[in-house]
mmCIF file of C-alpha atoms in Angstrom:
data_model
loop_
_atom_site.group_PDB
_atom_site.id
_atom_site.type_symbol
_atom_site.label_atom_id
_atom_site.label_comp_id
_atom_site.label_asym_id
_atom_site.label_seq_id
_atom_site.Cartn_x
_atom_site.Cartn_y
_atom_site.Cartn_z
ATOM 1 C CA UNK A 240 -26.646 -34.860 193.126
ATOM 2 C CA UNK A 241 -23.017 -35.894 192.817
ATOM 3 C CA UNK A 242 -22.094 -39.029 190.906
ATOM 4 C CA UNK A 243 -20.005 -40.934 193.457
ATOM 5 C CA UNK A 244 -18.350 -42.949 190.688
ATOM 6 C CA UNK A 245 -17.190 -39.767 188.976
ATOM 7 C CA UNK A 246 -13.463 -39.347 189.729
ATOM 8 C CA UNK A 247 -13.709 -35.612 189.116
ATOM 9 C CA UNK A 248 -16.754 -34.887 191.291
ATOM 10 C CA UNK A 249 -14.792 -34.840 194.546
ATOM 11 C CA UNK A 250 -12.430 -32.286 193.058
ATOM 12 C CA UNK A 251 -15.356 -29.959 192.486
ATOM 13 C CA UNK A 252 -17.091 -30.239 195.869
ATOM 14 C CA UNK A 253 -15.501 -32.419 198.581
ATOM 15 C CA UNK A 254 -17.574 -33.951 201.352
ATOM 16 C CA UNK A 255 -17.232 -33.488 205.097
ATOM 17 C CA UNK A 256 -18.860 -36.152 207.258
ATOM 18 C CA UNK A 257 -20.125 -35.339 210.775
ATOM 19 C CA UNK A 258 -20.186 -38.534 212.828
ATOM 20 C CA UNK A 259 -20.363 -39.482 216.482
ATOM 21 C CA UNK A 260 -22.626 -40.988 219.088
ATOM 22 C CA UNK A 261 -26.127 -39.734 219.739
ATOM 23 C CA UNK A 262 -26.402 -36.363 221.551
ATOM 24 C CA UNK A 263 -22.714 -35.601 221.062
ATOM 25 C CA UNK A 264 -23.545 -32.213 219.500
ATOM 26 C CA UNK A 265 -23.166 -32.792 215.742
ATOM 27 C CA UNK A 266 -26.317 -31.005 214.617
ATOM 28 C CA UNK A 267 -25.705 -28.141 217.053
ATOM 29 C CA UNK A 268 -22.267 -27.585 215.539
ATOM 30 C CA UNK A 269 -23.696 -27.438 212.043
ATOM 31 C CA UNK A 270 -26.487 -25.047 213.025
ATOM 32 C CA UNK A 271 -24.212 -22.665 214.934
ATOM 33 C CA UNK A 272 -21.422 -22.539 212.329
ATOM 34 C CA UNK A 273 -23.414 -22.472 209.101
ATOM 35 C CA UNK A 274 -26.879 -21.235 210.099
ATOM 36 C CA UNK A 275 -26.051 -18.529 212.668
ATOM 37 C CA UNK A 276 -28.190 -20.237 215.291
ATOM 38 C CA UNK A 277 -27.685 -19.034 218.824
ATOM 39 C CA UNK A 278 -26.021 -21.681 221.005
ATOM 40 C CA UNK A 279 -28.888 -21.461 223.494
ATOM 41 C CA UNK A 280 -31.394 -22.275 220.738
ATOM 42 C CA UNK A 281 -29.666 -25.589 220.028
ATOM 43 C CA UNK A 282 -31.008 -26.893 223.323
ATOM 44 C CA UNK A 283 -34.392 -27.276 221.593
ATOM 45 C CA UNK A 284 -33.097 -29.202 218.557
ATOM 46 C CA UNK A 285 -34.615 -32.631 218.089
ATOM 47 C CA UNK A 286 -32.351 -35.629 217.730
ATOM 48 C CA UNK A 287 -31.356 -36.313 214.112
ATOM 49 C CA UNK A 288 -33.022 -39.496 212.823
ATOM 50 C CA UNK A 289 -31.825 -39.518 209.209
ATOM 51 C CA UNK A 290 -28.761 -38.553 207.201
ATOM 52 C CA UNK A 291 -28.895 -34.824 206.467
ATOM 53 C CA UNK A 292 -26.880 -33.460 203.570
ATOM 54 C CA UNK A 293 -26.230 -29.766 203.005
ATOM 55 C CA UNK A 294 -24.304 -27.867 200.352
ATOM 56 C CA UNK A 295 -22.044 -25.144 201.728
ATOM 57 C CA UNK A 296 -21.105 -22.826 198.868
ATOM 58 C CA UNK A 297 -20.260 -19.476 200.407
ATOM 59 C CA UNK A 298 -17.337 -18.856 198.064
ATOM 60 C CA UNK A 299 -15.164 -20.648 195.572
ATOM 61 C CA UNK A 300 -12.854 -21.713 198.399
ATOM 62 C CA UNK A 301 -15.454 -22.575 201.053
ATOM 63 C CA UNK A 302 -17.330 -24.985 198.837
ATOM 64 C CA UNK A 303 -18.218 -28.456 200.089
ATOM 65 C CA UNK A 304 -20.984 -30.808 201.184
ATOM 66 C CA UNK A 305 -21.494 -31.576 204.848
ATOM 67 C CA UNK A 306 -23.274 -34.790 205.848
ATOM 68 C CA UNK A 307 -24.716 -35.124 209.357
ATOM 69 C CA UNK A 308 -25.078 -38.785 210.402
ATOM 70 C CA UNK A 309 -27.473 -39.842 213.188
ATOM 71 C CA UNK A 310 -25.585 -41.381 216.069
ATOM 72 C CA UNK A 311 -28.048 -44.223 216.563
ATOM 73 C CA UNK A 312 -27.725 -45.563 212.990
ATOM 74 C CA UNK A 313 -25.186 -48.301 212.321
ATOM 75 C CA UNK A 314 -24.026 -47.386 208.834
ATOM 76 C CA UNK A 315 -21.775 -50.484 208.798
ATOM 77 C CA UNK A 316 -24.892 -52.592 208.633
ATOM 78 C CA UNK A 317 -25.099 -54.578 205.343
ATOM 79 C CA UNK A 318 -28.074 -52.467 204.276
ATOM 80 C CA UNK A 319 -25.745 -49.428 204.045
ATOM 81 C CA UNK A 320 -23.121 -49.007 201.358
ATOM 82 C CA UNK A 321 -20.470 -47.528 203.624
ATOM 83 C CA UNK A 322 -17.863 -47.737 200.850
ATOM 84 C CA UNK A 323 -19.956 -45.311 198.805
ATOM 85 C CA UNK A 324 -20.135 -43.002 201.832
ATOM 86 C CA UNK A 325 -16.389 -42.845 202.415
ATOM 87 C CA UNK A 326 -15.321 -42.891 198.783
ATOM 88 C CA UNK A 327 -14.475 -39.344 197.731
ATOM 89 C CA UNK A 328 -14.860 -37.912 201.256
ATOM 90 C CA UNK A 329 -12.422 -35.116 202.052
ATOM 91 C CA UNK A 330 -12.705 -35.048 205.853
ATOM 92 C CA UNK A 331 -14.387 -37.091 208.558
ATOM 93 C CA UNK A 332 -15.227 -35.144 211.719
ATOM 94 C CA UNK A 333 -15.925 -37.432 214.660
ATOM 95 C CA UNK A 334 -17.559 -35.570 217.546
ATOM 96 C CA UNK A 335 -16.904 -36.866 221.064
ATOM 97 C CA UNK A 336 -18.694 -35.636 224.166
ATOM 98 C CA UNK A 337 -15.815 -34.655 226.453
ATOM 99 C CA UNK A 338 -17.725 -35.715 229.555
ATOM 100 C CA UNK A 339 -18.808 -39.173 228.296
ATOM 101 C CA UNK A 340 -16.219 -40.492 225.875
ATOM 102 C CA UNK A 341 -15.478 -44.154 226.693
ATOM 103 C CA UNK A 342 -18.159 -45.631 224.392
ATOM 104 C CA UNK A 343 -17.307 -43.086 221.708
ATOM 105 C CA UNK A 344 -13.692 -44.306 221.504
ATOM 106 C CA UNK A 345 -14.805 -47.784 220.399
ATOM 107 C CA UNK A 346 -17.068 -46.295 217.739
ATOM 108 C CA UNK A 347 -14.272 -43.936 216.666
ATOM 109 C CA UNK A 348 -11.839 -46.820 216.171
ATOM 110 C CA UNK A 349 -14.332 -48.814 214.087
ATOM 111 C CA UNK A 350 -15.216 -45.793 211.955
ATOM 112 C CA UNK A 351 -11.626 -44.727 211.301
ATOM 113 C CA UNK A 352 -10.377 -48.205 210.418
ATOM 114 C CA UNK A 353 -13.241 -48.902 208.004
ATOM 115 C CA UNK A 354 -12.997 -45.487 206.376
ATOM 116 C CA UNK A 355 -9.224 -45.718 205.973
ATOM 117 C CA UNK A 356 -9.509 -49.038 204.125
ATOM 118 C CA UNK A 357 -11.929 -47.465 201.645
ATOM 119 C CA UNK A 358 -10.198 -44.094 201.289
ATOM 120 C CA UNK A 359 -6.699 -43.610 202.785
ATOM 121 C CA UNK A 360 -6.757 -39.913 201.807
ATOM 122 C CA UNK A 361 -9.475 -38.932 204.300
ATOM 123 C CA UNK A 362 -8.510 -36.324 206.900
ATOM 124 C CA UNK A 363 -9.615 -37.613 210.315
ATOM 125 C CA UNK A 364 -10.621 -34.741 212.626
ATOM 126 C CA UNK A 365 -11.644 -35.405 216.234
ATOM 127 C CA UNK A 366 -13.746 -32.723 217.952
ATOM 128 C CA UNK A 367 -13.584 -33.144 221.730
ATOM 129 C CA UNK A 368 -16.813 -31.264 222.223
ATOM 130 C CA UNK A 369 -18.731 -29.587 225.073
ATOM 131 C CA UNK A 370 -15.561 -28.535 226.891
ATOM 132 C CA UNK A 371 -17.178 -25.300 228.121
ATOM 133 C CA UNK A 372 -18.146 -27.108 231.309
ATOM 134 C CA UNK A 373 -14.578 -28.215 232.090
ATOM 135 C CA UNK A 374 -11.760 -26.384 233.809
ATOM 136 C CA UNK A 375 -8.596 -25.619 231.854
ATOM 137 C CA UNK A 376 -6.656 -28.380 233.589
ATOM 138 C CA UNK A 377 -9.469 -30.865 233.014
ATOM 139 C CA UNK A 378 -9.605 -29.918 229.327
ATOM 140 C CA UNK A 379 -5.925 -30.703 228.848
ATOM 141 C CA UNK A 380 -6.222 -33.932 230.808
ATOM 142 C CA UNK A 381 -9.267 -35.050 228.797
ATOM 143 C CA UNK A 382 -7.605 -34.272 225.478
ATOM 144 C CA UNK A 383 -4.458 -36.149 226.503
ATOM 145 C CA UNK A 384 -6.508 -39.149 227.653
ATOM 146 C CA UNK A 385 -8.571 -39.356 224.459
ATOM 147 C CA UNK A 386 -5.508 -38.780 222.282
ATOM 148 C CA UNK A 387 -3.591 -41.567 224.040
ATOM 149 C CA UNK A 388 -6.433 -44.100 223.987
ATOM 150 C CA UNK A 389 -7.356 -43.473 220.335
ATOM 151 C CA UNK A 390 -3.776 -43.787 219.091
ATOM 152 C CA UNK A 391 -3.140 -46.853 221.254
ATOM 153 C CA UNK A 392 -6.148 -48.565 219.672
ATOM 154 C CA UNK A 393 -4.796 -47.804 216.204
ATOM 155 C CA UNK A 394 -1.327 -49.042 217.181
ATOM 156 C CA UNK A 395 -2.796 -52.328 218.480
ATOM 157 C CA UNK A 396 -4.484 -52.765 215.083
ATOM 158 C CA UNK A 397 -1.233 -52.067 213.220
ATOM 159 C CA UNK A 398 -2.481 -48.737 211.847
ATOM 160 C CA UNK A 399 0.019 -46.334 213.358
ATOM 161 C CA UNK A 400 0.265 -44.437 210.059
ATOM 162 C CA UNK A 401 -3.288 -43.097 210.437
ATOM 163 C CA UNK A 402 -3.084 -39.495 211.639
ATOM 164 C CA UNK A 403 -5.806 -38.115 213.909
ATOM 165 C CA UNK A 404 -6.142 -34.372 214.563
ATOM 166 C CA UNK A 405 -7.705 -33.348 217.880
ATOM 167 C CA UNK A 406 -9.531 -30.101 218.754
ATOM 168 C CA UNK A 407 -11.175 -28.852 221.949
ATOM 169 C CA UNK A 408 -14.488 -27.317 220.868
ATOM 170 C CA UNK A 409 -17.590 -25.645 222.233
ATOM 171 C CA UNK A 410 -20.483 -23.851 220.552
ATOM 172 C CA UNK A 411 -20.426 -21.244 223.341
ATOM 173 C CA UNK A 412 -17.163 -19.671 222.162
ATOM 174 C CA UNK A 413 -15.155 -19.328 218.950
ATOM 175 C CA UNK A 414 -13.308 -22.627 219.366
ATOM 176 C CA UNK A 415 -15.743 -24.442 217.073
ATOM 177 C CA UNK A 416 -15.178 -21.863 214.309
ATOM 178 C CA UNK A 417 -11.413 -22.120 214.643
ATOM 179 C CA UNK A 418 -11.572 -25.929 214.523
ATOM 180 C CA UNK A 419 -13.741 -25.857 211.407
ATOM 181 C CA UNK A 420 -11.300 -23.369 209.863
ATOM 182 C CA UNK A 421 -8.480 -25.891 210.291
ATOM 183 C CA UNK A 422 -10.623 -28.640 208.748
ATOM 184 C CA UNK A 423 -11.651 -26.574 205.730
ATOM 185 C CA UNK A 424 -8.104 -25.361 205.097
ATOM 186 C CA UNK A 425 -6.980 -28.952 204.528
ATOM 187 C CA UNK A 426 -9.536 -29.211 201.701
ATOM 188 C CA UNK A 427 -8.225 -26.150 199.840
ATOM 189 C CA UNK A 428 -5.573 -27.142 197.267
ATOM 190 C CA UNK A 429 -4.466 -23.518 196.937
ATOM 191 C CA UNK A 430 -3.777 -23.103 200.666
ATOM 192 C CA UNK A 431 0.053 -22.901 200.358
ATOM 193 C CA UNK A 432 -0.311 -20.264 197.651
ATOM 194 C CA UNK A 433 -2.771 -18.234 199.724
ATOM 195 C CA UNK A 434 -0.499 -18.379 202.757
ATOM 196 C CA UNK A 435 2.440 -17.287 200.603
ATOM 197 C CA UNK A 436 0.430 -14.336 199.275
ATOM 198 C CA UNK A 437 -0.410 -13.247 202.824
ATOM 199 C CA UNK A 438 3.239 -13.577 203.864
ATOM 200 C CA UNK A 439 4.292 -11.400 200.939
ATOM 201 C CA UNK A 440 1.569 -8.913 201.769
ATOM 202 C CA UNK A 441 2.699 -8.439 205.370
ATOM 203 C CA UNK A 442 6.396 -8.434 204.397
ATOM 204 C CA UNK A 443 5.945 -5.445 202.075
ATOM 205 C CA UNK A 444 3.628 -3.783 204.605
ATOM 206 C CA UNK A 445 5.917 -3.898 207.607
ATOM 207 C CA UNK A 446 3.334 -2.370 209.927
ATOM 208 C CA UNK A 447 1.265 -5.560 210.069
ATOM 209 C CA UNK A 448 1.286 -8.017 212.947
ATOM 210 C CA UNK A 449 -1.075 -10.674 211.643
ATOM 211 C CA UNK A 450 -3.442 -11.133 208.694
ATOM 212 C CA UNK A 451 -6.396 -13.435 207.958
ATOM 213 C CA UNK A 452 -8.435 -14.245 204.885
ATOM 214 C CA UNK A 453 -11.968 -14.714 206.224
ATOM 215 C CA UNK A 454 -15.179 -16.065 204.808
ATOM 216 C CA UNK A 455 -17.569 -13.412 206.146
ATOM 217 C CA UNK A 456 -20.637 -15.672 206.053
ATOM 218 C CA UNK A 457 -19.382 -18.495 208.266
ATOM 219 C CA UNK A 458 -16.464 -16.595 209.923
ATOM 220 C CA UNK A 459 -14.153 -19.424 208.922
ATOM 221 C CA UNK A 460 -10.689 -18.197 208.059
ATOM 222 C CA UNK A 461 -9.425 -20.045 205.014
ATOM 223 C CA UNK A 462 -5.829 -18.833 205.288
ATOM 224 C CA UNK A 463 -3.476 -16.845 207.476
ATOM 225 C CA UNK A 464 0.168 -15.880 207.328
ATOM 226 C CA UNK A 465 2.945 -17.774 209.098
ATOM 227 C CA UNK A 466 2.376 -15.930 212.397
ATOM 228 C CA UNK A 467 0.915 -18.228 215.110
ATOM 229 C CA UNK A 468 -2.799 -17.682 215.785
ATOM 230 C CA UNK A 469 -4.212 -17.396 219.295
ATOM 231 C CA UNK A 470 -7.850 -17.611 220.336
ATOM 232 C CA UNK A 471 -8.102 -14.006 221.506
ATOM 233 C CA UNK A 472 -6.907 -12.676 218.145
ATOM 234 C CA UNK A 473 -9.353 -14.871 216.285
ATOM 235 C CA UNK A 474 -12.237 -13.755 218.512
ATOM 236 C CA UNK A 475 -11.410 -10.098 217.846
ATOM 237 C CA UNK A 476 -11.532 -10.727 214.103
ATOM 238 C CA UNK A 477 -14.898 -12.484 214.369
ATOM 239 C CA UNK A 478 -16.316 -9.642 216.471
ATOM 240 C CA UNK A 479 -15.074 -7.098 213.938
ATOM 241 C CA UNK A 480 -16.763 -8.955 211.068
ATOM 242 C CA UNK A 481 -20.041 -8.955 213.032
ATOM 243 C CA UNK A 482 -19.738 -5.203 213.644
ATOM 244 C CA UNK A 483 -19.006 -4.467 209.983
ATOM 245 C CA UNK A 484 -21.863 -6.604 208.674
ATOM 246 C CA UNK A 485 -24.389 -5.279 211.209
ATOM 247 C CA UNK A 486 -23.555 -1.616 210.562
ATOM 248 C CA UNK A 487 -23.376 -2.185 206.797
ATOM 249 C CA UNK A 488 -26.864 -3.685 206.823
ATOM 250 C CA UNK A 489 -28.092 -0.439 208.428
ATOM 251 C CA UNK A 490 -26.068 2.187 206.567
ATOM 252 C CA UNK A 491 -24.559 0.383 203.587
ATOM 253 C CA UNK A 492 -27.642 0.249 201.375
ATOM 254 C CA UNK A 493 -28.665 2.996 198.993
ATOM 255 C CA UNK A 494 -31.444 5.439 199.796
ATOM 256 C CA UNK A 495 -33.948 3.405 197.786
ATOM 257 C CA UNK A 496 -32.952 0.222 199.634
ATOM 258 C CA UNK A 497 -31.178 -1.374 196.660
ATOM 259 C CA UNK A 498 -27.650 -2.680 196.446
ATOM 260 C CA UNK A 499 -25.725 -4.932 198.802
ATOM 261 C CA UNK A 500 -24.388 -3.901 202.220
ATOM 262 C CA UNK A 501 -21.095 -5.733 201.665
ATOM 263 C CA UNK A 502 -19.364 -4.783 198.421
ATOM 264 C CA UNK A 503 -15.981 -3.722 197.010
ATOM 265 C CA UNK A 504 -16.199 -0.362 198.793
ATOM 266 C CA UNK A 505 -16.681 -1.931 202.226
ATOM 267 C CA UNK A 506 -13.883 -1.421 204.712
ATOM 268 C CA UNK A 507 -13.452 -0.760 208.405
ATOM 269 C CA UNK A 508 -10.777 0.382 210.829
ATOM 270 C CA UNK A 509 -11.098 -0.119 214.583
ATOM 271 C CA UNK A 510 -8.617 1.249 217.094
ATOM 272 C CA UNK A 511 -8.006 -0.875 220.175
ATOM 273 C CA UNK A 512 -6.867 0.482 223.506
ATOM 274 C CA UNK A 513 -3.392 -1.093 223.219
ATOM 275 C CA UNK A 514 -2.126 0.977 220.220
ATOM 276 C CA UNK A 515 -3.218 -1.811 217.860
ATOM 277 C CA UNK A 516 -5.522 -1.197 214.911
ATOM 278 C CA UNK A 517 -7.819 -3.695 213.198
ATOM 279 C CA UNK A 518 -8.158 -3.281 209.440
ATOM 280 C CA UNK A 519 -10.798 -5.006 207.299
ATOM 281 C CA UNK A 520 -11.389 -4.754 203.583
ATOM 282 C CA UNK A 521 -13.494 -6.651 201.075
ATOM 283 C CA UNK A 522 -11.578 -9.051 198.792
ATOM 284 C CA UNK A 523 -14.440 -10.791 197.002
ATOM 285 C CA UNK A 524 -18.175 -11.030 197.514
ATOM 286 C CA UNK A 525 -17.688 -13.480 200.384
ATOM 287 C CA UNK A 526 -14.082 -12.953 201.471
ATOM 288 C CA UNK A 527 -12.487 -10.260 203.614
ATOM 289 C CA UNK A 528 -8.911 -9.465 204.573
ATOM 290 C CA UNK A 529 -8.582 -8.755 208.304
ATOM 291 C CA UNK A 530 -5.245 -7.431 209.601
ATOM 292 C CA UNK A 531 -3.677 -6.221 212.825
ATOM 293 C CA UNK A 532 -1.132 -3.399 212.718
ATOM 294 C CA UNK A 533 0.566 -1.000 215.100
ATOM 295 C CA UNK A 534 -0.910 2.468 215.404
ATOM 296 C CA UNK A 535 2.571 4.020 215.490
ATOM 297 C CA UNK A 536 3.130 2.910 211.905
ATOM 298 C CA UNK A 537 0.523 5.417 210.730
ATOM 299 C CA UNK A 538 1.468 8.429 212.788
ATOM 300 C CA UNK A 539 2.306 11.091 210.235
ATOM 301 C CA UNK A 540 2.539 14.763 211.170
ATOM 302 C CA UNK A 541 0.832 15.904 207.995
ATOM 303 C CA UNK A 542 -2.167 13.684 208.815
ATOM 304 C CA UNK A 543 -2.166 14.146 212.575
ATOM 305 C CA UNK A 544 -5.412 16.123 212.716
ATOM 306 C CA UNK A 545 -7.173 13.746 210.338
ATOM 307 C CA UNK A 546 -6.103 10.686 212.336
ATOM 308 C CA UNK A 547 -7.263 12.288 215.564
ATOM 309 C CA UNK A 548 -10.717 12.756 214.097
ATOM 310 C CA UNK A 549 -10.890 9.377 212.382
ATOM 311 C CA UNK A 550 -9.699 7.292 215.318
ATOM 312 C CA UNK A 551 -12.206 8.996 217.595
ATOM 313 C CA UNK A 552 -14.896 7.537 215.369
ATOM 314 C CA UNK A 553 -13.197 4.107 215.653
ATOM 315 C CA UNK A 554 -15.217 2.366 212.929
ATOM 316 C CA UNK A 555 -15.349 3.307 209.228
ATOM 317 C CA UNK A 556 -17.753 1.806 206.734
ATOM 318 C CA UNK A 557 -17.624 2.457 202.971
ATOM 319 C CA UNK A 558 -15.336 5.503 203.192
ATOM 320 C CA UNK A 559 -14.066 6.182 199.686
ATOM 321 C CA UNK A 560 -11.445 8.757 200.654
ATOM 322 C CA UNK A 561 -9.687 6.610 203.240
ATOM 323 C CA UNK A 562 -7.159 5.526 200.577
ATOM 324 C CA UNK A 563 -5.733 9.067 200.675
ATOM 325 C CA UNK A 564 -4.281 8.269 204.078
ATOM 326 C CA UNK A 565 -3.591 4.597 203.597
ATOM 327 C CA UNK A 566 -2.209 4.751 200.059
ATOM 328 C CA UNK A 567 0.545 2.228 200.742
ATOM 329 C CA UNK A 568 -1.847 -0.260 202.327
ATOM 330 C CA UNK A 569 -4.370 0.171 199.557
ATOM 331 C CA UNK A 570 -1.757 -0.320 196.859
ATOM 332 C CA UNK A 571 -0.509 -3.533 198.476
ATOM 333 C CA UNK A 572 -4.073 -4.660 199.039
ATOM 334 C CA UNK A 573 -4.930 -3.957 195.390
ATOM 335 C CA UNK A 574 -2.084 -6.235 194.293
ATOM 336 C CA UNK A 575 -3.220 -8.879 196.772
ATOM 337 C CA UNK A 576 -6.816 -8.710 195.542
ATOM 338 C CA UNK A 577 -5.706 -9.071 191.904
ATOM 339 C CA UNK A 578 -3.727 -12.189 192.831
ATOM 340 C CA UNK A 579 -6.737 -13.692 194.631
ATOM 341 C CA UNK A 580 -8.986 -12.980 191.661
ATOM 342 C CA UNK A 581 -6.440 -14.614 189.371
ATOM 343 C CA UNK A 582 -6.542 -17.808 191.422
ATOM 344 C CA UNK A 583 -10.333 -17.759 191.430
ATOM 345 C CA UNK A 584 -10.241 -17.648 187.626
ATOM 346 C CA UNK A 585 -7.697 -20.463 187.457
ATOM 347 C CA UNK A 586 -9.766 -22.590 189.819
ATOM 348 C CA UNK A 587 -12.908 -22.100 187.769
ATOM 349 C CA UNK A 588 -11.024 -23.074 184.606
ATOM 350 C CA UNK A 589 -9.849 -26.254 186.320
ATOM 351 C CA UNK A 590 -13.392 -27.052 187.464
ATOM 352 C CA UNK A 591 -14.770 -26.564 183.951
ATOM 353 C CA UNK A 592 -11.977 -28.680 182.498
ATOM 354 C CA UNK A 593 -12.635 -31.510 184.955
ATOM 355 C CA UNK A 594 -16.366 -31.400 184.245
ATOM 356 C CA UNK A 595 -15.639 -31.584 180.530
ATOM 357 C CA UNK A 596 -13.312 -34.564 181.012
ATOM 358 C CA UNK A 597 -15.909 -36.267 183.187
ATOM 359 C CA UNK A 598 -18.563 -35.696 180.526
ATOM 360 C CA UNK A 599 -16.293 -37.110 177.837
ATOM 361 C CA UNK A 600 -15.572 -40.192 179.947
ATOM 362 C CA UNK A 601 -19.274 -40.848 180.427
ATOM 363 C CA UNK A 602 -19.872 -40.605 176.698
ATOM 364 C CA UNK A 603 -17.114 -43.168 176.061
ATOM 365 C CA UNK A 604 -18.710 -45.760 178.354
ATOM 366 C CA UNK A 605 -20.632 -48.473 176.483
ATOM 367 C CA UNK A 606 -24.380 -48.736 176.773
ATOM 368 C CA UNK A 607 -25.927 -51.644 178.729
ATOM 369 C CA UNK A 608 -26.166 -53.727 175.526
ATOM 370 C CA UNK A 609 -22.449 -53.267 174.824
ATOM 371 C CA UNK A 610 -22.682 -50.850 171.902
ATOM 372 C CA UNK A 611 -20.648 -47.622 172.075
ATOM 373 C CA UNK A 612 -22.452 -44.383 172.887
ATOM 374 C CA UNK A 613 -23.045 -41.928 170.082
ATOM 375 C CA UNK A 614 -21.294 -38.589 170.696
ATOM 376 C CA UNK A 615 -23.685 -35.737 171.471
#
């Protein structure tokens, strides 16, 4: 359990709060994104009647607590210590039902204003949810209406400096994963460095179109290069990760059933029908690099027969000799992986240092009777 008065605890594992009115879809979002629940199964979820806290620790970068708040509970009631709730929170996700949002706007305004007074550093993320039932024009109109009303309410209260980020989401497509990716990225201090590494990687490998650094468990991408991301590209990457994991679980284990299906030897190449190739390779135990590149960049006469055979297969899993043909990619990837590992090590050193400082601060606090604590 985190000590909320510990100034270093939020640096170790930030909190994400899921708030909104009852039946807005908060629990469904959590189950689909982090528990691989089918969207159709969420129809049978019971309404949340208590605060549910969950640790999400898929990797050193995707590492936070997510708190799901029941919509029917008024946590501004005097019996709740709402200052404790908002203190140290990294992001507040307020979920609004896109088809019934008028009452939610009043609750959103109250929540944002109270939270901002306690912690001005909170990232306020608004999920305009359940948009799968709306037409494209209606989606844009709804987002514009909610955006205008929410910001007008803040302006009337003299809080124009509060920034709200809006996302159109649905559990029936990849929009909810992309929205969560944007939220998580804001909680990663190393994000500019990761983006710079990806930009360097694609600049020295001129064949690439776009690259992602994915968390393979949740399919949240924690970084991408400076190229704009579209939904179709993101969906292709998610589908590729599913293919790799599913096939690896069948063929990636050893004959005796030991080992892990996803390891440092895992990689995959998928040829699309538009001369584009998807390339995936393991970075760490939970992270994967997924890239798009042009097929023409790899057309070499000396490898023409090998490419013809390999691209007919379309998908490669755990092929050790593939580096013979992609030596330039593998060399650049090796440098990229070493840089990522270096930042993992630095991050862990920072975490240990902050824990040590926190421990030392606690030891310096006087005991209840006023006498100093004895050092351990």
